[in-house]
PDB file of C-alpha atoms in Angstrom:
ATOM      1  CA  MET A  29       0.000   0.000   0.000  1.00 60.00           C
ATOM      2  CA  PRO A  30       1.380   3.456  -0.884  1.00 73.00           C
ATOM      3  CA  ILE A  31       2.671   5.388   2.116  1.00 79.00           C
ATOM      4  CA  ASP A  32       0.069   8.149   1.812  1.00 87.00           C
ATOM      5  CA  HIS A  33      -2.857   5.694   1.825  1.00 91.00           C
ATOM      6  CA  ALA A  34      -1.449   3.709   4.764  1.00 95.00           C
ATOM      7  CA  ILE A  35      -0.879   6.822   6.858  1.00 97.00           C
ATOM      8  CA  LYS A  36      -4.313   8.201   6.016  1.00 96.00           C
ATOM      9  CA  GLU A  37      -5.980   4.927   7.077  1.00 97.00           C
ATOM     10  CA  ARG A  38      -4.014   4.704  10.328  1.00 97.00           C
ATOM     11  CA  LEU A  39      -4.730   8.350  11.100  1.00 98.00           C
ATOM     12  CA  THR A  40      -8.451   7.709  10.635  1.00 97.00           C
ATOM     13  CA  ILE A  41      -8.274   4.746  13.031  1.00 98.00           C
ATOM     14  CA  VAL A  42      -6.376   6.725  15.668  1.00 98.00           C
ATOM     15  CA  ARG A  43      -8.834   9.614  15.464  1.00 98.00           C
ATOM     16  CA  ALA A  44     -11.697   7.160  15.935  1.00 98.00           C
ATOM     17  CA  ARG A  45      -9.981   5.740  19.027  1.00 98.00           C
ATOM     18  CA  ILE A  46      -9.478   9.248  20.400  1.00 98.00           C
ATOM     19  CA  GLY A  47     -13.166   9.916  19.849  1.00 98.00           C
ATOM     20  CA  ALA A  48     -14.176   6.670  21.550  1.00 98.00           C
ATOM     21  CA  ALA A  49     -11.955   7.328  24.571  1.00 98.00           C
ATOM     22  CA  ALA A  50     -13.259  10.882  24.853  1.00 98.00           C
ATOM     23  CA  TYR A  51     -16.861   9.645  24.666  1.00 98.00           C
ATOM     24  CA  LYS A  52     -16.179   7.080  27.396  1.00 97.00           C
ATOM     25  CA  ALA A  53     -14.737   9.833  29.613  1.00 97.00           C
ATOM     26  CA  LYS A  54     -17.616  12.202  28.760  1.00 97.00           C
ATOM     27  CA  ARG A  55     -15.179  14.622  27.156  1.00 97.00           C
ATOM     28  CA  ASP A  56     -15.225  16.600  23.928  1.00 97.00           C
ATOM     29  CA  ALA A  57     -12.844  14.947  21.461  1.00 97.00           C
ATOM     30  CA  SER A  58     -11.996  18.366  20.018  1.00 97.00           C
ATOM     31  CA  SER A  59     -10.302  19.239  23.341  1.00 97.00           C
ATOM     32  CA  ILE A  60      -7.605  16.622  22.669  1.00 98.00           C
ATOM     33  CA  ARG A  61      -4.691  17.535  20.406  1.00 98.00           C
ATOM     34  CA  LEU A  62      -3.078  14.764  18.404  1.00 98.00           C
ATOM     35  CA  VAL A  63       0.675  15.271  18.003  1.00 98.00           C
ATOM     36  CA  LEU A  64       2.293  12.877  15.560  1.00 98.00           C
ATOM     37  CA  ALA A  65       5.628  11.679  16.916  1.00 98.00           C
ATOM     38  CA  SER A  66       7.665  11.961  13.730  1.00 97.00           C
ATOM     39  CA  LYS A  67      11.168  11.199  15.026  1.00 95.00           C
ATOM     40  CA  THR A  68      13.248   9.508  12.282  1.00 94.00           C
ATOM     41  CA  GLN A  69      10.325   9.681   9.849  1.00 96.00           C
ATOM     42  CA  PRO A  70      11.161  10.968   6.357  1.00 95.00           C
ATOM     43  CA  SER A  71       9.691  14.217   5.156  1.00 96.00           C
ATOM     44  CA  GLU A  72       7.424  12.405   2.698  1.00 96.00           C
ATOM     45  CA  ALA A  73       5.720  10.574   5.578  1.00 97.00           C
ATOM     46  CA  ILE A  74       5.119  13.860   7.389  1.00 97.00           C
ATOM     47  CA  ARG A  75       3.804  15.408   4.183  1.00 97.00           C
ATOM     48  CA  ALA A  76       1.410  12.469   3.709  1.00 97.00           C
ATOM     49  CA  ALA A  77       0.103  12.919   7.261  1.00 98.00           C
ATOM     50  CA  TRP A  78      -0.302  16.663   6.699  1.00 98.00           C
ATOM     51  CA  GLU A  79      -2.255  15.996   3.500  1.00 97.00           C
ATOM     52  CA  ALA A  80      -4.490  13.665   5.545  1.00 97.00           C
ATOM     53  CA  GLY A  81      -5.254  16.547   7.909  1.00 97.00           C
ATOM     54  CA  ALA A  82      -2.596  16.317  10.630  1.00 98.00           C
ATOM     55  CA  ARG A  83      -1.097  19.636  11.696  1.00 98.00           C
ATOM     56  CA  ASP A  84       0.926  18.898  14.857  1.00 98.00           C
ATOM     57  CA  PHE A  85       4.209  17.005  14.688  1.00 98.00           C
ATOM     58  CA  GLY A  86       6.566  16.147  17.541  1.00 98.00           C
ATOM     59  CA  GLU A  87      10.313  15.779  17.149  1.00 98.00           C
ATOM     60  CA  ASN A  88      12.865  14.494  19.652  1.00 97.00           C
ATOM     61  CA  TYR A  89      15.937  16.283  18.378  1.00 97.00           C
ATOM     62  CA  VAL A  90      16.340  19.957  17.609  1.00 98.00           C
ATOM     63  CA  GLN A  91      18.605  19.607  14.580  1.00 97.00           C
ATOM     64  CA  GLU A  92      16.436  16.925  12.968  1.00 97.00           C
ATOM     65  CA  ALA A  93      13.387  19.146  13.449  1.00 97.00           C
ATOM     66  CA  ILE A  94      15.127  22.184  11.959  1.00 97.00           C
ATOM     67  CA  ALA A  95      16.060  20.195   8.849  1.00 97.00           C
ATOM     68  CA  LYS A  96      12.498  18.944   8.413  1.00 98.00           C
ATOM     69  CA  ARG A  97      11.065  22.435   8.912  1.00 96.00           C
ATOM     70  CA  ALA A  98      13.207  23.622   6.009  1.00 97.00           C
ATOM     71  CA  GLU A  99      12.202  20.700   3.772  1.00 97.00           C
ATOM     72  CA  LEU A 100       8.504  21.193   4.551  1.00 98.00           C
ATOM     73  CA  ALA A 101       8.410  24.994   4.632  1.00 96.00           C
ATOM     74  CA  ASP A 102       5.599  25.061   2.079  1.00 97.00           C
ATOM     75  CA  LEU A 103       3.146  23.299   4.412  1.00 97.00           C
ATOM     76  CA  THR A 104       0.770  25.849   5.931  1.00 93.00           C
ATOM     77  CA  GLU A 105      -0.508  25.793   9.514  1.00 96.00           C
ATOM     78  CA  ILE A 106       1.975  23.093  10.513  1.00 97.00           C
ATOM     79  CA  ARG A 107       2.967  23.181  14.197  1.00 98.00           C
ATOM     80  CA  TRP A 108       6.193  21.660  15.459  1.00 98.00           C
ATOM     81  CA  HIS A 109       6.509  20.353  19.015  1.00 98.00           C
ATOM     82  CA  LEU A 110       9.704  19.360  20.808  1.00 98.00           C
ATOM     83  CA  ILE A 111       8.815  16.196  22.711  1.00 98.00           C
ATOM     84  CA  GLY A 112      12.331  14.948  23.422  1.00 97.00           C
ATOM     85  CA  HIS A 113      14.873  16.143  25.977  1.00 97.00           C
ATOM     86  CA  LEU A 114      16.229  19.630  25.377  1.00 98.00           C
ATOM     87  CA  GLN A 115      19.846  20.323  26.259  1.00 96.00           C
ATOM     88  CA  THR A 116      20.468  23.776  27.686  1.00 96.00           C
ATOM     89  CA  ASN A 117      22.966  24.604  24.943  1.00 96.00           C
ATOM     90  CA  LYS A 118      20.237  24.037  22.328  1.00 97.00           C
ATOM     91  CA  ALA A 119      17.738  26.365  24.038  1.00 97.00           C
ATOM     92  CA  LYS A 120      18.519  29.308  21.771  1.00 96.00           C
ATOM     93  CA  THR A 121      17.855  27.283  18.623  1.00 96.00           C
ATOM     94  CA  ALA A 122      14.725  25.670  20.044  1.00 97.00           C
ATOM     95  CA  ALA A 123      13.132  28.807  21.466  1.00 96.00           C
ATOM     96  CA  ASN A 124      11.613  30.076  18.227  1.00 93.00           C
ATOM     97  CA  ALA A 125      11.485  26.771  16.339  1.00 96.00           C
ATOM     98  CA  PHE A 126       8.633  25.080  18.194  1.00 98.00           C
ATOM     99  CA  ALA A 127       5.031  25.927  18.972  1.00 98.00           C
ATOM    100  CA  LEU A 128       5.398  24.039  22.253  1.00 98.00           C
ATOM    101  CA  ILE A 129       8.373  22.568  24.126  1.00 98.00           C
ATOM    102  CA  HIS A 130       7.159  19.576  26.157  1.00 98.00           C
ATOM    103  CA  SER A 131      10.329  18.841  28.090  1.00 98.00           C
ATOM    104  CA  VAL A 132      11.372  21.605  30.491  1.00 98.00           C
ATOM    105  CA  ASP A 133      12.885  19.735  33.434  1.00 98.00           C
ATOM    106  CA  SER A 134      15.072  22.207  35.318  1.00 98.00           C
ATOM    107  CA  ILE A 135      15.266  25.815  36.445  1.00 98.00           C
ATOM    108  CA  ARG A 136      18.468  26.164  34.447  1.00 98.00           C
ATOM    109  CA  LEU A 137      16.719  25.102  31.234  1.00 98.00           C
ATOM    110  CA  ALA A 138      13.718  27.357  31.876  1.00 98.00           C
ATOM    111  CA  GLU A 139      16.026  30.324  32.383  1.00 98.00           C
ATOM    112  CA  ALA A 140      18.029  29.479  29.239  1.00 98.00           C
ATOM    113  CA  ILE A 141      14.831  29.412  27.178  1.00 98.00           C
ATOM    114  CA  ALA A 142      13.735  32.740  28.659  1.00 98.00           C
ATOM    115  CA  ARG A 143      17.085  34.356  27.829  1.00 97.00           C
ATOM    116  CA  ALA A 144      16.977  32.968  24.298  1.00 97.00           C
ATOM    117  CA  GLN A 145      13.609  34.565  23.584  1.00 97.00           C
ATOM    118  CA  PRO A 146      12.393  37.098  26.163  1.00 96.00           C
ATOM    119  CA  SER A 147       9.450  38.123  23.971  1.00 96.00           C
ATOM    120  CA  PRO A 148       7.084  36.742  22.961  1.00 96.00           C
ATOM    121  CA  HIS A 149       7.262  34.201  25.740  1.00 98.00           C
ATOM    122  CA  VAL A 150       8.015  30.618  24.675  1.00 98.00           C
ATOM    123  CA  HIS A 151       5.229  28.137  25.425  1.00 98.00           C
ATOM    124  CA  ALA A 152       6.372  25.043  27.303  1.00 98.00           C
ATOM    125  CA  LEU A 153       5.389  22.144  29.531  1.00 98.00           C
ATOM    126  CA  ILE A 154       7.233  20.786  32.549  1.00 98.00           C
ATOM    127  CA  GLU A 155       8.252  17.159  32.103  1.00 98.00           C
ATOM    128  CA  VAL A 156       7.666  15.174  35.305  1.00 98.00           C
ATOM    129  CA  ASN A 157       9.447  11.871  35.978  1.00 97.00           C
ATOM    130  CA  LEU A 158       6.720  10.216  38.050  1.00 97.00           C
ATOM    131  CA  GLY A 159       8.332   6.785  38.018  1.00 93.00           C
ATOM    132  CA  GLY A 160      11.657   7.975  39.414  1.00 91.00           C
ATOM    133  CA  GLU A 161      13.424   6.236  36.549  1.00 91.00           C
ATOM    134  CA  LEU A 162      17.116   7.047  36.304  1.00 89.00           C
ATOM    135  CA  SER A 163      17.047   6.239  32.579  1.00 87.00           C
ATOM    136  CA  LYS A 164      14.545   9.028  31.875  1.00 92.00           C
ATOM    137  CA  THR A 165      14.731  12.782  31.966  1.00 93.00           C
ATOM    138  CA  GLY A 166      12.154  14.905  33.740  1.00 97.00           C
ATOM    139  CA  VAL A 167      12.013  16.598  37.097  1.00 98.00           C
ATOM    140  CA  ALA A 168      10.957  14.774  40.265  1.00 97.00           C
ATOM    141  CA  PRO A 169       7.447  15.700  41.428  1.00 97.00           C
ATOM    142  CA  ASP A 170       8.756  17.741  44.347  1.00 97.00           C
ATOM    143  CA  GLY A 171      10.782  19.927  41.974  1.00 97.00           C
ATOM    144  CA  VAL A 172       7.941  21.097  39.735  1.00 98.00           C
ATOM    145  CA  GLU A 173       6.830  24.023  41.887  1.00 97.00           C
ATOM    146  CA  ALA A 174      10.320  25.542  41.878  1.00 98.00           C
ATOM    147  CA  ILE A 175      10.422  25.496  38.067  1.00 98.00           C
ATOM    148  CA  LEU A 176       6.990  27.123  37.933  1.00 98.00           C
ATOM    149  CA  ASP A 177       8.203  29.891  40.222  1.00 97.00           C
ATOM    150  CA  ALA A 178      11.407  30.424  38.229  1.00 97.00           C
ATOM    151  CA  ALA A 179       9.545  30.509  34.905  1.00 98.00           C
ATOM    152  CA  ARG A 180       6.794  32.886  35.986  1.00 97.00           C
ATOM    153  CA  GLY A 181       6.763  35.979  33.805  1.00 96.00           C
ATOM    154  CA  LYS A 182       9.584  34.594  31.632  1.00 97.00           C
ATOM    155  CA  ILE A 183       8.101  31.649  29.731  1.00 97.00           C
ATOM    156  CA  GLU A 184       4.524  30.419  29.470  1.00 98.00           C
ATOM    157  CA  ILE A 185       4.161  27.120  31.305  1.00 98.00           C
ATOM    158  CA  ASP A 186       0.993  25.681  29.789  1.00 98.00           C
ATOM    159  CA  GLY A 187       0.915  22.451  31.785  1.00 98.00           C
ATOM    160  CA  LEU A 188       2.713  19.172  32.485  1.00 98.00           C
ATOM    161  CA  MET A 189       4.042  16.195  30.541  1.00 98.00           C
ATOM    162  CA  THR A 190       4.981  12.661  31.571  1.00 98.00           C
ATOM    163  CA  ILE A 191       6.061   9.314  30.165  1.00 97.00           C
ATOM    164  CA  PRO A 192       5.086   6.499  32.559  1.00 97.00           C
ATOM    165  CA  PRO A 193       7.344   3.510  33.212  1.00 96.00           C
ATOM    166  CA  PRO A 194       6.867   0.612  30.785  1.00 94.00           C
ATOM    167  CA  GLY A 195       4.252  -1.857  31.949  1.00 94.00           C
ATOM    168  CA  PRO A 196       2.497  -5.045  30.867  1.00 95.00           C
ATOM    169  CA  SER A 197      -0.616  -3.198  29.709  1.00 96.00           C
ATOM    170  CA  ALA A 198      -2.103   0.244  29.146  1.00 96.00           C
ATOM    171  CA  GLU A 199      -3.872  -0.047  32.494  1.00 97.00           C
ATOM    172  CA  ALA A 200      -0.495  -0.120  34.244  1.00 97.00           C
ATOM    173  CA  ALA A 201      -0.006   3.492  33.121  1.00 98.00           C
ATOM    174  CA  ARG A 202      -3.321   4.705  34.520  1.00 98.00           C
ATOM    175  CA  PRO A 203      -2.059   5.547  38.050  1.00 98.00           C
ATOM    176  CA  TYR A 204       0.692   7.739  36.574  1.00 98.00           C
ATOM    177  CA  PHE A 205      -1.712   9.605  34.321  1.00 98.00           C
ATOM    178  CA  ALA A 206      -4.133  10.110  37.200  1.00 98.00           C
ATOM    179  CA  ARG A 207      -1.311  11.348  39.406  1.00 98.00           C
ATOM    180  CA  LEU A 208      -0.175  13.896  36.811  1.00 98.00           C
ATOM    181  CA  ARG A 209      -3.719  15.224  36.526  1.00 98.00           C
ATOM    182  CA  GLU A 210      -4.050  15.475  40.305  1.00 98.00           C
ATOM    183  CA  MET A 211      -0.669  17.197  40.555  1.00 98.00           C
ATOM    184  CA  ARG A 212      -1.708  19.681  37.883  1.00 98.00           C
ATOM    185  CA  ASP A 213      -4.957  20.446  39.679  1.00 98.00           C
ATOM    186  CA  VAL A 214      -3.148  21.216  42.937  1.00 98.00           C
ATOM    187  CA  LEU A 215      -0.436  23.284  41.259  1.00 98.00           C
ATOM    188  CA  ALA A 216      -2.976  25.283  39.278  1.00 98.00           C
ATOM    189  CA  ILE A 217      -4.685  26.336  42.507  1.00 97.00           C
ATOM    190  CA  GLN A 218      -1.418  27.074  44.301  1.00 96.00           C
ATOM    191  CA  SER A 219       0.191  28.978  41.420  1.00 96.00           C
ATOM    192  CA  ARG A 220      -2.959  30.614  40.042  1.00 96.00           C
ATOM    193  CA  LEU A 221      -1.858  29.498  36.589  1.00 97.00           C
ATOM    194  CA  ALA A 222      -4.221  27.720  34.216  1.00 97.00           C
ATOM    195  CA  LEU A 223      -1.864  24.795  33.485  1.00 98.00           C
ATOM    196  CA  SER A 224      -4.508  23.610  31.060  1.00 98.00           C
ATOM    197  CA  GLU A 225      -2.380  21.123  29.126  1.00 98.00           C
ATOM    198  CA  LEU A 226      -1.584  17.526  30.071  1.00 98.00           C
ATOM    199  CA  SER A 227       0.704  15.890  27.516  1.00 98.00           C
ATOM    200  CA  MET A 228       0.515  12.177  28.232  1.00 98.00           C
ATOM    201  CA  GLY A 229      -0.228   9.010  26.319  1.00 98.00           C
ATOM    202  CA  MET A 230       1.477   7.346  23.375  1.00 98.00           C
ATOM    203  CA  THR A 231       0.627   4.516  20.970  1.00 97.00           C
ATOM    204  CA  ASP A 232       0.278   1.804  23.627  1.00 96.00           C
ATOM    205  CA  ASP A 233      -1.700   3.750  26.222  1.00 97.00           C
ATOM    206  CA  PHE A 234      -3.262   6.913  24.789  1.00 98.00           C
ATOM    207  CA  ASP A 235      -6.830   5.668  25.266  1.00 98.00           C
ATOM    208  CA  VAL A 236      -6.250   5.392  29.021  1.00 98.00           C
ATOM    209  CA  ALA A 237      -4.450   8.751  29.075  1.00 98.00           C
ATOM    210  CA  ILE A 238      -7.487  10.432  27.517  1.00 98.00           C
ATOM    211  CA  GLU A 239      -9.759   8.822  30.093  1.00 98.00           C
ATOM    212  CA  GLU A 240      -7.523  10.349  32.776  1.00 98.00           C
ATOM    213  CA  GLY A 241      -7.544  13.848  31.299  1.00 98.00           C
ATOM    214  CA  ALA A 242      -4.868  14.080  28.589  1.00 98.00           C
ATOM    215  CA  THR A 243      -5.239  17.144  26.390  1.00 98.00           C
ATOM    216  CA  ILE A 244      -2.278  16.186  24.165  1.00 98.00           C
ATOM    217  CA  VAL A 245      -1.390  12.671  23.021  1.00 98.00           C
ATOM    218  CA  ARG A 246       1.891  11.923  21.247  1.00 98.00           C
ATOM    219  CA  ILE A 247       1.473   9.080  18.763  1.00 98.00           C
ATOM    220  CA  GLY A 248       3.992   7.733  16.302  1.00 97.00           C
ATOM    221  CA  ARG A 249       3.906   3.991  15.641  1.00 96.00           C
ATOM    222  CA  ALA A 250       0.105   3.720  15.360  1.00 97.00           C
ATOM    223  CA  ILE A 251       0.220   6.188  12.458  1.00 97.00           C
ATOM    224  CA  PHE A 252       3.620   5.818  10.819  1.00 96.00           C
ATOM    225  CA  GLY A 253       4.004   2.069  11.414  1.00 90.00           C
ATOM    226  CA  GLU A 254       6.868   0.262  13.071  1.00 80.00           C
ATOM    227  CA  ARG A 255      10.055   2.307  13.094  1.00 66.00           C
ATOM    228  CA  LYS A 256      12.730   0.977  10.785  1.00 58.00           C
ATOM    229  CA  LYS A 257      15.960   0.129  12.581  1.00 51.00           C
TER     230      LYS A 257
END
């Protein structure tokens, strides 16, 4: 099957699953943003997804994203998200390259982003390592409030992001998604910030994430197919 037809079919299936999960949770499906995780995907795959109606694409690496932006500069209304770890020394390049940075995990990084682009403020999420995994980036839960305080008035923190530990099923991720939502609710009251975005859920568990309040899901394999090694 041609790549454009395969991607269009998979995208239709994923959108239907998003709608079903939203219905189950008594939520409006239009409140959930689908970000296509396009790491390592060729530009033609991204173009095919865009032609099928996708507009949000998430990249893990700044330089790879910059190259793809240049190759796909003719695509209108496309929004690029940084969903991978951002090194402080790449903050200047990333600041004006992405509609949303999902991976702020330190005061130092927040301040570097603010210096790189004081105005307009960069939109970002704080990545929270809820599983305490040493192999993953993200700030520990007790460090989130300090980043919020440091970022106030310098960058726009729109909410939180997490990647739960791997588990035997999607249900194993549910407690982590619920915890992120609860943490957001408390922090929103304490900080008087909206913190309206919850970026959580990927191919294997996005249905559960939506049930627990995800406003952004990051999906790659279910749309682009298995990643070639």
